[in-house]
mmCIF file of C-alpha atoms in Angstrom:
data_model
loop_
_atom_site.group_PDB
_atom_site.id
_atom_site.type_symbol
_atom_site.label_atom_id
_atom_site.label_comp_id
_atom_site.label_asym_id
_atom_site.label_seq_id
_atom_site.Cartn_x
_atom_site.Cartn_y
_atom_site.Cartn_z
ATOM 1 C CA UNK A 1 -0.353 0.009 0.144
ATOM 2 C CA UNK A 2 1.122 3.490 -1.375
ATOM 3 C CA UNK A 3 0.094 6.249 0.947
ATOM 4 C CA UNK A 4 0.087 9.924 -0.817
ATOM 5 C CA UNK A 5 0.283 13.128 0.738
ATOM 6 C CA UNK A 6 -1.553 14.805 -1.819
ATOM 7 C CA UNK A 7 -2.547 13.974 -5.177
ATOM 8 C CA UNK A 8 -2.889 16.456 -8.328
ATOM 9 C CA UNK A 9 -4.682 16.431 -11.384
ATOM 10 C CA UNK A 10 -4.215 18.476 -13.655
ATOM 11 C CA UNK A 11 -0.873 20.539 -12.940
ATOM 12 C CA UNK A 12 1.338 20.798 -9.838
ATOM 13 C CA UNK A 13 1.635 23.985 -7.529
ATOM 14 C CA UNK A 14 4.623 25.950 -9.062
ATOM 15 C CA UNK A 15 6.167 25.720 -5.601
ATOM 16 C CA UNK A 16 6.581 22.238 -5.564
ATOM 17 C CA UNK A 17 10.231 20.823 -6.623
ATOM 18 C CA UNK A 18 9.456 18.762 -8.376
ATOM 19 C CA UNK A 19 9.296 20.506 -11.516
ATOM 20 C CA UNK A 20 13.395 21.023 -10.435
ATOM 21 C CA UNK A 21 13.961 17.376 -11.843
ATOM 22 C CA UNK A 22 12.001 16.779 -14.794
ATOM 23 C CA UNK A 23 12.089 20.341 -16.657
ATOM 24 C CA UNK A 24 9.430 22.381 -17.905
ATOM 25 C CA UNK A 25 6.193 20.805 -16.654
ATOM 26 C CA UNK A 26 2.772 21.902 -18.822
ATOM 27 C CA UNK A 27 -0.536 21.246 -17.009
ATOM 28 C CA UNK A 28 -3.279 19.380 -18.707
ATOM 29 C CA UNK A 29 -6.118 20.539 -21.186
ATOM 30 C CA UNK A 30 -9.067 18.949 -21.065
ATOM 31 C CA UNK A 31 -11.646 17.467 -19.342
ATOM 32 C CA UNK A 32 -11.411 14.808 -16.117
ATOM 33 C CA UNK A 33 -14.490 13.494 -15.880
ATOM 34 C CA UNK A 34 -13.852 10.489 -13.345
ATOM 35 C CA UNK A 35 -11.042 9.516 -10.643
ATOM 36 C CA UNK A 36 -10.658 6.655 -8.902
ATOM 37 C CA UNK A 37 -7.957 5.826 -6.099
ATOM 38 C CA UNK A 38 -7.735 1.786 -5.531
ATOM 39 C CA UNK A 39 -11.890 1.050 -7.114
ATOM 40 C CA UNK A 40 -12.791 4.497 -5.462
ATOM 41 C CA UNK A 41 -14.147 7.000 -6.873
ATOM 42 C CA UNK A 42 -12.900 10.590 -5.580
ATOM 43 C CA UNK A 43 -15.077 13.444 -6.108
ATOM 44 C CA UNK A 44 -13.012 15.684 -7.880
ATOM 45 C CA UNK A 45 -14.182 19.387 -6.715
ATOM 46 C CA UNK A 46 -15.954 18.494 -3.383
ATOM 47 C CA UNK A 47 -13.516 16.541 -1.711
ATOM 48 C CA UNK A 48 -10.790 18.951 -3.585
ATOM 49 C CA UNK A 49 -8.512 20.930 -0.533
ATOM 50 C CA UNK A 50 -7.697 23.475 -3.514
ATOM 51 C CA UNK A 51 -7.097 24.912 -6.865
ATOM 52 C CA UNK A 52 -6.621 27.183 -9.502
ATOM 53 C CA UNK A 53 -8.098 27.963 -13.300
ATOM 54 C CA UNK A 54 -10.768 25.087 -12.873
ATOM 55 C CA UNK A 55 -14.282 25.517 -14.918
ATOM 56 C CA UNK A 56 -16.771 23.180 -15.318
ATOM 57 C CA UNK A 57 -15.917 21.092 -18.477
ATOM 58 C CA UNK A 58 -17.923 21.347 -21.507
ATOM 59 C CA UNK A 59 -18.001 18.117 -23.508
ATOM 60 C CA UNK A 60 -18.903 18.939 -27.244
ATOM 61 C CA UNK A 61 -21.391 16.685 -26.684
ATOM 62 C CA UNK A 62 -22.655 17.143 -30.581
ATOM 63 C CA UNK A 63 -19.620 14.988 -31.528
ATOM 64 C CA UNK A 64 -21.395 12.187 -29.876
ATOM 65 C CA UNK A 65 -24.044 12.789 -32.563
ATOM 66 C CA UNK A 66 -26.819 11.652 -30.449
ATOM 67 C CA UNK A 67 -29.554 12.886 -32.303
ATOM 68 C CA UNK A 68 -31.890 10.237 -33.636
ATOM 69 C CA UNK A 69 -33.726 10.125 -36.592
ATOM 70 C CA UNK A 70 -31.978 13.026 -38.503
ATOM 71 C CA UNK A 71 -31.874 15.078 -35.764
ATOM 72 C CA UNK A 72 -29.857 18.549 -36.204
ATOM 73 C CA UNK A 73 -27.361 18.927 -32.872
ATOM 74 C CA UNK A 74 -26.847 22.778 -31.700
ATOM 75 C CA UNK A 75 -24.823 23.627 -28.402
ATOM 76 C CA UNK A 76 -23.771 26.927 -26.302
ATOM 77 C CA UNK A 77 -21.231 26.997 -23.651
ATOM 78 C CA UNK A 78 -24.159 25.345 -21.067
ATOM 79 C CA UNK A 79 -26.976 23.710 -22.921
ATOM 80 C CA UNK A 80 -27.522 21.047 -25.497
ATOM 81 C CA UNK A 81 -30.719 19.614 -27.763
ATOM 82 C CA UNK A 82 -32.118 18.177 -31.074
ATOM 83 C CA UNK A 83 -33.956 19.573 -33.367
ATOM 84 C CA UNK A 84 -36.457 16.919 -34.843
ATOM 85 C CA UNK A 85 -37.974 16.948 -38.409
ATOM 86 C CA UNK A 86 -41.354 15.963 -38.849
ATOM 87 C CA UNK A 87 -42.870 12.596 -37.347
ATOM 88 C CA UNK A 88 -40.347 12.314 -33.941
ATOM 89 C CA UNK A 89 -39.999 14.419 -30.388
ATOM 90 C CA UNK A 90 -38.124 13.409 -27.595
ATOM 91 C CA UNK A 91 -34.432 14.668 -25.676
ATOM 92 C CA UNK A 92 -32.774 12.801 -28.496
ATOM 93 C CA UNK A 93 -36.573 12.881 -30.801
ATOM 94 C CA UNK A 94 -36.855 9.525 -30.411
ATOM 95 C CA UNK A 95 -39.969 9.256 -29.749
ATOM 96 C CA UNK A 96 -42.554 8.907 -32.767
ATOM 97 C CA UNK A 97 -45.644 11.220 -32.083
ATOM 98 C CA UNK A 98 -48.969 12.528 -33.819
ATOM 99 C CA UNK A 99 -48.586 15.752 -32.964
ATOM 100 C CA UNK A 100 -47.237 17.265 -35.867
ATOM 101 C CA UNK A 101 -48.865 15.157 -38.135
ATOM 102 C CA UNK A 102 -46.877 13.457 -41.194
ATOM 103 C CA UNK A 103 -49.748 12.121 -43.062
ATOM 104 C CA UNK A 104 -51.352 14.294 -45.018
ATOM 105 C CA UNK A 105 -54.939 15.011 -46.858
ATOM 106 C CA UNK A 106 -56.711 13.831 -43.711
ATOM 107 C CA UNK A 107 -55.335 10.680 -42.885
ATOM 108 C CA UNK A 108 -55.884 9.651 -39.019
ATOM 109 C CA UNK A 109 -51.777 9.299 -37.944
ATOM 110 C CA UNK A 110 -51.108 6.765 -34.996
ATOM 111 C CA UNK A 111 -48.443 5.889 -33.509
ATOM 112 C CA UNK A 112 -47.495 2.528 -34.149
ATOM 113 C CA UNK A 113 -44.659 2.796 -31.754
ATOM 114 C CA UNK A 114 -42.593 4.916 -29.550
ATOM 115 C CA UNK A 115 -40.380 5.485 -33.096
ATOM 116 C CA UNK A 116 -42.933 4.782 -35.661
ATOM 117 C CA UNK A 117 -45.926 6.403 -36.661
ATOM 118 C CA UNK A 118 -49.486 3.838 -38.880
ATOM 119 C CA UNK A 119 -50.584 6.632 -41.845
ATOM 120 C CA UNK A 120 -54.202 5.184 -41.681
ATOM 121 C CA UNK A 121 -55.688 7.217 -45.336
ATOM 122 C CA UNK A 122 -59.070 8.647 -45.704
ATOM 123 C CA UNK A 123 -61.156 7.565 -48.755
ATOM 124 C CA UNK A 124 -59.419 8.089 -51.991
ATOM 125 C CA UNK A 125 -55.778 7.800 -51.096
ATOM 126 C CA UNK A 126 -52.673 5.270 -50.310
ATOM 127 C CA UNK A 127 -49.621 5.197 -49.476
ATOM 128 C CA UNK A 128 -47.385 5.005 -46.687
ATOM 129 C CA UNK A 129 -48.279 8.948 -46.029
ATOM 130 C CA UNK A 130 -51.686 8.533 -47.843
ATOM 131 C CA UNK A 131 -50.060 10.559 -50.305
ATOM 132 C CA UNK A 132 -51.055 8.694 -53.942
ATOM 133 C CA UNK A 133 -54.842 9.446 -54.989
ATOM 134 C CA UNK A 134 -56.329 6.212 -55.670
ATOM 135 C CA UNK A 135 -59.840 5.583 -58.006
ATOM 136 C CA UNK A 136 -62.659 3.440 -55.887
ATOM 137 C CA UNK A 137 -65.539 1.168 -58.587
ATOM 138 C CA UNK A 138 -65.843 -1.935 -55.587
ATOM 139 C CA UNK A 139 -63.991 -0.687 -52.228
ATOM 140 C CA UNK A 140 -62.251 -2.963 -50.513
ATOM 141 C CA UNK A 141 -62.891 -3.468 -46.482
ATOM 142 C CA UNK A 142 -60.289 -4.533 -43.901
ATOM 143 C CA UNK A 143 -62.307 -5.272 -41.200
ATOM 144 C CA UNK A 144 -60.837 -4.169 -37.406
ATOM 145 C CA UNK A 145 -57.086 -3.832 -38.409
ATOM 146 C CA UNK A 146 -54.283 -4.334 -34.936
ATOM 147 C CA UNK A 147 -54.618 -0.963 -34.052
ATOM 148 C CA UNK A 148 -58.196 -0.959 -33.538
ATOM 149 C CA UNK A 149 -59.673 1.321 -36.018
ATOM 150 C CA UNK A 150 -62.142 -0.070 -38.602
ATOM 151 C CA UNK A 151 -62.159 0.900 -42.351
ATOM 152 C CA UNK A 152 -65.205 1.975 -43.879
ATOM 153 C CA UNK A 153 -67.201 4.486 -45.640
ATOM 154 C CA UNK A 154 -70.137 7.266 -44.620
ATOM 155 C CA UNK A 155 -72.137 8.451 -47.071
ATOM 156 C CA UNK A 156 -74.965 11.544 -46.026
ATOM 157 C CA UNK A 157 -78.425 10.267 -44.898
ATOM 158 C CA UNK A 158 -80.772 8.785 -47.083
ATOM 159 C CA UNK A 159 -83.392 10.862 -47.681
ATOM 160 C CA UNK A 160 -88.039 9.695 -47.788
ATOM 161 C CA UNK A 161 -87.022 6.115 -46.755
ATOM 162 C CA UNK A 162 -89.509 6.650 -43.856
ATOM 163 C CA UNK A 163 -92.039 3.717 -45.391
ATOM 164 C CA UNK A 164 -90.557 2.614 -48.119
ATOM 165 C CA UNK A 165 -86.873 1.050 -49.394
ATOM 166 C CA UNK A 166 -85.101 -1.057 -51.326
ATOM 167 C CA UNK A 167 -81.502 -1.935 -50.571
ATOM 168 C CA UNK A 168 -79.298 -4.228 -53.995
ATOM 169 C CA UNK A 169 -76.217 -4.826 -53.383
ATOM 170 C CA UNK A 170 -73.090 -7.517 -53.974
ATOM 171 C CA UNK A 171 -70.357 -8.455 -51.578
ATOM 172 C CA UNK A 172 -67.678 -10.528 -51.896
ATOM 173 C CA UNK A 173 -65.842 -12.399 -48.743
ATOM 174 C CA UNK A 174 -61.918 -12.243 -47.971
ATOM 175 C CA UNK A 175 -60.218 -15.130 -48.180
ATOM 176 C CA UNK A 176 -60.109 -16.444 -44.270
ATOM 177 C CA UNK A 177 -63.157 -17.381 -41.949
ATOM 178 C CA UNK A 178 -63.150 -14.633 -39.370
ATOM 179 C CA UNK A 179 -65.260 -12.216 -42.769
ATOM 180 C CA UNK A 180 -68.272 -14.772 -41.718
ATOM 181 C CA UNK A 181 -68.288 -14.900 -38.085
ATOM 182 C CA UNK A 182 -70.164 -11.307 -37.057
ATOM 183 C CA UNK A 183 -69.667 -8.780 -39.120
ATOM 184 C CA UNK A 184 -71.317 -5.434 -39.952
ATOM 185 C CA UNK A 185 -72.388 -5.060 -44.178
ATOM 186 C CA UNK A 186 -74.394 -1.305 -43.531
ATOM 187 C CA UNK A 187 -75.888 0.680 -40.794
ATOM 188 C CA UNK A 188 -78.061 3.795 -40.650
ATOM 189 C CA UNK A 189 -79.687 5.197 -37.131
ATOM 190 C CA UNK A 190 -82.108 7.355 -35.519
ATOM 191 C CA UNK A 191 -78.509 8.612 -32.803
ATOM 192 C CA UNK A 192 -76.344 5.677 -32.964
ATOM 193 C CA UNK A 193 -75.770 5.625 -29.374
ATOM 194 C CA UNK A 194 -76.389 2.409 -28.623
ATOM 195 C CA UNK A 195 -79.972 3.466 -26.573
ATOM 196 C CA UNK A 196 -82.698 0.691 -26.140
ATOM 197 C CA UNK A 197 -86.164 1.761 -28.541
ATOM 198 C CA UNK A 198 -83.685 3.931 -31.212
ATOM 199 C CA UNK A 199 -84.546 2.840 -35.067
ATOM 200 C CA UNK A 200 -82.278 1.237 -37.055
ATOM 201 C CA UNK A 201 -81.648 -0.149 -40.580
ATOM 202 C CA UNK A 202 -78.491 -3.159 -40.806
ATOM 203 C CA UNK A 203 -77.076 -5.672 -42.142
ATOM 204 C CA UNK A 204 -74.052 -7.681 -41.699
ATOM 205 C CA UNK A 205 -73.263 -11.807 -41.557
ATOM 206 C CA UNK A 206 -72.870 -14.246 -38.766
ATOM 207 C CA UNK A 207 -71.899 -17.854 -38.306
ATOM 208 C CA UNK A 208 -71.842 -17.351 -42.402
ATOM 209 C CA UNK A 209 -75.406 -16.306 -42.561
ATOM 210 C CA UNK A 210 -76.560 -12.832 -43.633
ATOM 211 C CA UNK A 211 -78.309 -10.423 -40.376
ATOM 212 C CA UNK A 212 -81.032 -8.349 -41.797
ATOM 213 C CA UNK A 213 -82.686 -6.187 -38.889
ATOM 214 C CA UNK A 214 -84.757 -3.316 -38.479
ATOM 215 C CA UNK A 215 -86.557 -1.775 -35.670
ATOM 216 C CA UNK A 216 -89.044 1.030 -36.282
ATOM 217 C CA UNK A 217 -89.385 2.173 -32.693
ATOM 218 C CA UNK A 218 -91.616 -1.238 -31.239
ATOM 219 C CA UNK A 219 -89.564 -4.236 -31.600
ATOM 220 C CA UNK A 220 -87.002 -5.604 -32.992
ATOM 221 C CA UNK A 221 -87.913 -7.322 -37.030
ATOM 222 C CA UNK A 222 -84.847 -9.866 -37.718
ATOM 223 C CA UNK A 223 -84.528 -12.411 -41.208
ATOM 224 C CA UNK A 224 -81.758 -14.417 -41.561
ATOM 225 C CA UNK A 225 -80.826 -15.968 -44.407
ATOM 226 C CA UNK A 226 -79.631 -19.747 -45.005
ATOM 227 C CA UNK A 227 -76.113 -20.444 -44.593
ATOM 228 C CA UNK A 228 -74.064 -18.611 -47.649
ATOM 229 C CA UNK A 229 -73.219 -20.856 -50.593
ATOM 230 C CA UNK A 230 -69.680 -19.996 -50.725
ATOM 231 C CA UNK A 231 -68.260 -21.409 -53.726
ATOM 232 C CA UNK A 232 -70.382 -18.421 -55.265
ATOM 233 C CA UNK A 233 -67.787 -15.917 -55.832
ATOM 234 C CA UNK A 234 -69.992 -13.238 -55.962
ATOM 235 C CA UNK A 235 -72.514 -12.794 -53.378
ATOM 236 C CA UNK A 236 -75.946 -10.563 -54.027
ATOM 237 C CA UNK A 237 -79.029 -9.378 -52.151
ATOM 238 C CA UNK A 238 -81.786 -7.829 -52.020
ATOM 239 C CA UNK A 239 -83.776 -6.620 -49.623
ATOM 240 C CA UNK A 240 -86.395 -3.797 -48.333
ATOM 241 C CA UNK A 241 -89.456 -2.724 -46.037
ATOM 242 C CA UNK A 242 -92.925 -1.560 -47.141
ATOM 243 C CA UNK A 243 -94.135 -0.595 -43.653
ATOM 244 C CA UNK A 244 -94.386 -2.867 -40.876
ATOM 245 C CA UNK A 245 -93.274 -5.465 -43.245
ATOM 246 C CA UNK A 246 -90.037 -6.729 -43.795
ATOM 247 C CA UNK A 247 -87.769 -8.982 -46.552
ATOM 248 C CA UNK A 248 -85.211 -10.706 -47.526
ATOM 249 C CA UNK A 249 -83.039 -12.033 -51.151
ATOM 250 C CA UNK A 250 -79.658 -13.711 -51.001
ATOM 251 C CA UNK A 251 -78.359 -15.274 -54.223
ATOM 252 C CA UNK A 252 -80.468 -17.784 -55.071
ATOM 253 C CA UNK A 253 -82.194 -18.978 -51.993
ATOM 254 C CA UNK A 254 -86.042 -18.275 -51.528
ATOM 255 C CA UNK A 255 -87.248 -14.657 -50.564
ATOM 256 C CA UNK A 256 -88.324 -14.776 -46.634
ATOM 257 C CA UNK A 257 -89.906 -11.963 -44.903
ATOM 258 C CA UNK A 258 -91.051 -11.370 -41.844
ATOM 259 C CA UNK A 259 -92.729 -7.799 -39.512
ATOM 260 C CA UNK A 260 -91.923 -5.656 -36.349
ATOM 261 C CA UNK A 261 -94.111 -6.196 -33.526
ATOM 262 C CA UNK A 262 -96.031 -3.375 -32.196
ATOM 263 C CA UNK A 263 -97.594 -0.701 -33.842
ATOM 264 C CA UNK A 264 -95.948 1.630 -35.185
ATOM 265 C CA UNK A 265 -95.201 2.115 -39.556
ATOM 266 C CA UNK A 266 -92.521 4.679 -39.882
ATOM 267 C CA UNK A 267 -88.033 4.390 -39.605
ATOM 268 C CA UNK A 268 -86.812 7.710 -38.642
ATOM 269 C CA UNK A 269 -82.834 7.816 -38.955
ATOM 270 C CA UNK A 270 -80.770 10.437 -38.461
ATOM 271 C CA UNK A 271 -77.143 8.865 -39.122
ATOM 272 C CA UNK A 272 -75.129 8.896 -41.722
ATOM 273 C CA UNK A 273 -75.674 5.817 -43.895
ATOM 274 C CA UNK A 274 -72.090 3.310 -43.171
ATOM 275 C CA UNK A 275 -70.748 0.979 -44.970
ATOM 276 C CA UNK A 276 -68.585 -2.205 -44.403
ATOM 277 C CA UNK A 277 -68.184 -0.615 -40.997
ATOM 278 C CA UNK A 278 -68.349 2.369 -38.745
ATOM 279 C CA UNK A 279 -66.361 6.075 -37.377
ATOM 280 C CA UNK A 280 -65.937 4.905 -34.015
ATOM 281 C CA UNK A 281 -66.406 0.989 -34.255
ATOM 282 C CA UNK A 282 -67.316 0.215 -30.836
ATOM 283 C CA UNK A 283 -70.557 -2.146 -30.883
ATOM 284 C CA UNK A 284 -72.078 0.047 -28.318
ATOM 285 C CA UNK A 285 -72.950 2.340 -30.433
ATOM 286 C CA UNK A 286 -74.667 0.139 -32.146
ATOM 287 C CA UNK A 287 -78.904 -0.382 -30.915
ATOM 288 C CA UNK A 288 -79.238 -3.818 -28.583
ATOM 289 C CA UNK A 289 -80.310 -6.125 -30.589
ATOM 290 C CA UNK A 290 -78.341 -7.842 -32.763
ATOM 291 C CA UNK A 291 -75.069 -6.245 -32.906
ATOM 292 C CA UNK A 292 -71.878 -7.307 -34.707
ATOM 293 C CA UNK A 293 -68.566 -7.329 -33.228
ATOM 294 C CA UNK A 294 -66.357 -6.474 -36.109
ATOM 295 C CA UNK A 295 -66.674 -4.531 -39.837
ATOM 296 C CA UNK A 296 -66.889 -5.725 -42.890
ATOM 297 C CA UNK A 297 -63.734 -8.422 -44.056
ATOM 298 C CA UNK A 298 -63.784 -7.576 -48.608
ATOM 299 C CA UNK A 299 -65.310 -5.996 -51.306
ATOM 300 C CA UNK A 300 -68.443 -4.584 -51.568
ATOM 301 C CA UNK A 301 -70.029 -2.700 -55.034
ATOM 302 C CA UNK A 302 -72.772 -1.708 -56.556
ATOM 303 C CA UNK A 303 -74.499 -0.434 -53.734
ATOM 304 C CA UNK A 304 -78.362 1.005 -55.035
ATOM 305 C CA UNK A 305 -81.575 2.212 -53.121
ATOM 306 C CA UNK A 306 -84.446 3.259 -53.517
ATOM 307 C CA UNK A 307 -87.052 4.530 -51.981
ATOM 308 C CA UNK A 308 -90.124 4.463 -53.506
ATOM 309 C CA UNK A 309 -91.634 1.669 -56.585
ATOM 310 C CA UNK A 310 -92.236 4.659 -59.118
ATOM 311 C CA UNK A 311 -88.662 5.638 -59.201
ATOM 312 C CA UNK A 312 -85.417 4.019 -60.265
ATOM 313 C CA UNK A 313 -82.415 2.537 -58.119
ATOM 314 C CA UNK A 314 -79.280 5.293 -57.757
ATOM 315 C CA UNK A 315 -76.637 4.982 -55.241
ATOM 316 C CA UNK A 316 -75.673 6.603 -52.260
ATOM 317 C CA UNK A 317 -74.438 9.667 -51.032
ATOM 318 C CA UNK A 318 -74.579 13.517 -52.540
ATOM 319 C CA UNK A 319 -73.216 13.933 -55.283
ATOM 320 C CA UNK A 320 -74.697 10.206 -55.864
ATOM 321 C CA UNK A 321 -72.306 7.161 -55.593
ATOM 322 C CA UNK A 322 -69.593 9.831 -53.442
ATOM 323 C CA UNK A 323 -69.488 10.082 -49.219
ATOM 324 C CA UNK A 324 -69.044 12.213 -47.218
ATOM 325 C CA UNK A 325 -65.807 10.365 -45.776
ATOM 326 C CA UNK A 326 -63.633 7.079 -45.398
ATOM 327 C CA UNK A 327 -61.116 5.466 -43.839
ATOM 328 C CA UNK A 328 -58.452 2.680 -45.471
ATOM 329 C CA UNK A 329 -60.678 1.279 -48.118
ATOM 330 C CA UNK A 330 -58.904 0.486 -51.370
ATOM 331 C CA UNK A 331 -59.692 -0.506 -54.280
ATOM 332 C CA UNK A 332 -61.074 -4.521 -54.699
ATOM 333 C CA UNK A 333 -58.359 -6.864 -55.896
ATOM 334 C CA UNK A 334 -55.682 -3.719 -55.714
ATOM 335 C CA UNK A 335 -52.608 -4.286 -52.918
ATOM 336 C CA UNK A 336 -50.904 -1.424 -52.091
ATOM 337 C CA UNK A 337 -47.606 -3.515 -50.832
ATOM 338 C CA UNK A 338 -47.138 -4.099 -54.500
ATOM 339 C CA UNK A 339 -45.390 -0.795 -54.463
ATOM 340 C CA UNK A 340 -44.072 -0.416 -50.982
ATOM 341 C CA UNK A 341 -40.592 -2.415 -50.736
ATOM 342 C CA UNK A 342 -39.559 -2.974 -46.722
ATOM 343 C CA UNK A 343 -35.957 -3.436 -46.551
ATOM 344 C CA UNK A 344 -34.039 -5.669 -44.018
ATOM 345 C CA UNK A 345 -36.807 -8.221 -44.045
ATOM 346 C CA UNK A 346 -39.983 -6.174 -42.772
ATOM 347 C CA UNK A 347 -43.041 -7.707 -43.648
ATOM 348 C CA UNK A 348 -45.843 -5.284 -45.699
ATOM 349 C CA UNK A 349 -48.798 -4.422 -44.028
ATOM 350 C CA UNK A 350 -52.252 -3.575 -45.920
ATOM 351 C CA UNK A 351 -55.589 -2.646 -44.207
ATOM 352 C CA UNK A 352 -57.181 -1.510 -47.525
ATOM 353 C CA UNK A 353 -55.299 1.496 -48.642
ATOM 354 C CA UNK A 354 -53.658 1.893 -45.831
ATOM 355 C CA UNK A 355 -49.774 0.238 -46.276
ATOM 356 C CA UNK A 356 -46.929 0.324 -43.542
ATOM 357 C CA UNK A 357 -43.578 -1.953 -43.064
ATOM 358 C CA UNK A 358 -43.716 -3.884 -40.188
ATOM 359 C CA UNK A 359 -39.693 -4.170 -39.477
ATOM 360 C CA UNK A 360 -37.956 -6.769 -36.864
ATOM 361 C CA UNK A 361 -36.056 -5.948 -34.435
ATOM 362 C CA UNK A 362 -33.300 -3.840 -34.808
ATOM 363 C CA UNK A 363 -34.845 -1.294 -37.278
ATOM 364 C CA UNK A 364 -37.345 0.976 -37.980
ATOM 365 C CA UNK A 365 -38.610 3.833 -40.280
ATOM 366 C CA UNK A 366 -40.722 3.925 -42.691
ATOM 367 C CA UNK A 367 -39.179 1.176 -45.187
ATOM 368 C CA UNK A 368 -37.234 -0.947 -41.780
ATOM 369 C CA UNK A 369 -34.103 1.109 -43.512
ATOM 370 C CA UNK A 370 -32.740 2.686 -40.133
ATOM 371 C CA UNK A 371 -30.544 0.722 -37.679
ATOM 372 C CA UNK A 372 -32.617 1.138 -33.830
ATOM 373 C CA UNK A 373 -29.644 3.079 -31.655
ATOM 374 C CA UNK A 374 -28.331 1.297 -28.390
ATOM 375 C CA UNK A 375 -29.818 3.661 -26.981
ATOM 376 C CA UNK A 376 -33.412 3.941 -27.987
ATOM 377 C CA UNK A 377 -36.385 2.114 -25.695
ATOM 378 C CA UNK A 378 -37.021 -0.185 -28.135
ATOM 379 C CA UNK A 379 -33.080 -1.765 -28.164
ATOM 380 C CA UNK A 380 -32.330 -5.604 -27.622
ATOM 381 C CA UNK A 381 -30.705 -5.354 -24.801
ATOM 382 C CA UNK A 382 -31.729 -1.996 -23.268
ATOM 383 C CA UNK A 383 -29.496 0.720 -22.056
ATOM 384 C CA UNK A 384 -29.088 0.404 -18.232
ATOM 385 C CA UNK A 385 -28.747 4.023 -18.089
ATOM 386 C CA UNK A 386 -30.588 4.541 -14.886
ATOM 387 C CA UNK A 387 -34.119 7.193 -15.538
ATOM 388 C CA UNK A 388 -33.041 10.547 -15.207
ATOM 389 C CA UNK A 389 -29.983 10.400 -16.723
ATOM 390 C CA UNK A 390 -28.979 10.608 -20.489
ATOM 391 C CA UNK A 391 -27.999 7.797 -22.808
ATOM 392 C CA UNK A 392 -25.908 8.771 -25.449
ATOM 393 C CA UNK A 393 -24.799 6.460 -28.427
ATOM 394 C CA UNK A 394 -21.122 6.673 -28.956
ATOM 395 C CA UNK A 395 -18.912 4.593 -32.138
ATOM 396 C CA UNK A 396 -18.474 1.287 -29.089
ATOM 397 C CA UNK A 397 -21.508 1.629 -27.033
ATOM 398 C CA UNK A 398 -22.888 4.573 -25.207
ATOM 399 C CA UNK A 399 -22.213 6.372 -22.117
ATOM 400 C CA UNK A 400 -24.795 7.536 -19.715
ATOM 401 C CA UNK A 401 -24.475 11.338 -19.011
ATOM 402 C CA UNK A 402 -25.410 11.804 -15.536
ATOM 403 C CA UNK A 403 -28.106 14.050 -13.304
ATOM 404 C CA UNK A 404 -26.701 16.505 -10.716
ATOM 405 C CA UNK A 405 -26.719 14.218 -8.283
ATOM 406 C CA UNK A 406 -25.862 11.061 -9.754
ATOM 407 C CA UNK A 407 -22.436 9.893 -10.314
ATOM 408 C CA UNK A 408 -21.477 5.955 -12.398
ATOM 409 C CA UNK A 409 -20.943 4.196 -15.337
ATOM 410 C CA UNK A 410 -25.277 4.555 -15.499
ATOM 411 C CA UNK A 411 -25.795 6.625 -12.635
ATOM 412 C CA UNK A 412 -27.151 4.186 -10.643
ATOM 413 C CA UNK A 413 -24.930 5.992 -6.969
ATOM 414 C CA UNK A 414 -26.154 9.025 -5.609
#
């Protein structure tokens, strides 16, 4: 064991004899961050007995290039910060955000993770940022996506359906079993708040059968078809109502009829006509009765309606055939993934017109072309910097910048 009288950092005092033996001694220029003796850390300032010309070290933090995702590092004498591009936020631009919506044309922005956002495209748009215009003649619906949103089209309220209406439409099912289980085809109602007694008109699929229901205010009338013939590629539905009496015809099946209970004969609806899904799709918002748990999966096309025997069939909407709004609706048989190339093992996911890349671990970005930094929360394994400290990536590994009052490799010591 060696015992020191004093330990000098930087430069010895000029009155010490040591300079006579070694010639001229130049003091250290730079920063000393951590100092340990026999594995015990000495607190450089707090435990010093005296010193001269020592200032707080200004580490050129921007030399480490700490900003992620294209952020620009800016520093002054005391502070540094990252100027983040759109889509990212956080001290190091490490978090994805929808506060500054990167999605175009009125798309719904959803933060898929802390580092990535997904643009759920409105009607008539497609692409990563919903910047591509698409022509939709046969709408394709994708059901409920992994974020809990449904694809849908919303048309203006259909006028004059109080006492009489007829609907004709065709649909093509998505190629999986869930498309037949419990899926809404269309809906229009009085308030759309899930209240018992609300007037409504509803069509859907349940257990492989078509279910048609309506309520004129005095009870629900329901017609259930026979099981669909799944060898058919396209299914045709023709349904209607005259006062209390309703009827349904599916494909080549026989016509079925029903009479609604009670004495009321008029259907009063004020909501929009929803096709394929619902704006905020929670089944509880649908009237009590035959609620459908999911939205439609497949294509619905050639939807037409008339409200009098003396008039021709027309497409819903004002102007005719034009929806007021919609989300994640694509063109039937078109694949937006055919235009997207995900890199580094990423998988293209499409839900109607919405498209994005699901990246493998270690990759991020719209096309999975950016690596996940060791300092990001999603890195595997995660960094060990303690809460409140700042993880700064280095060419080989990372370092932890500790807040005032903490020290240690990972800022784990008080």
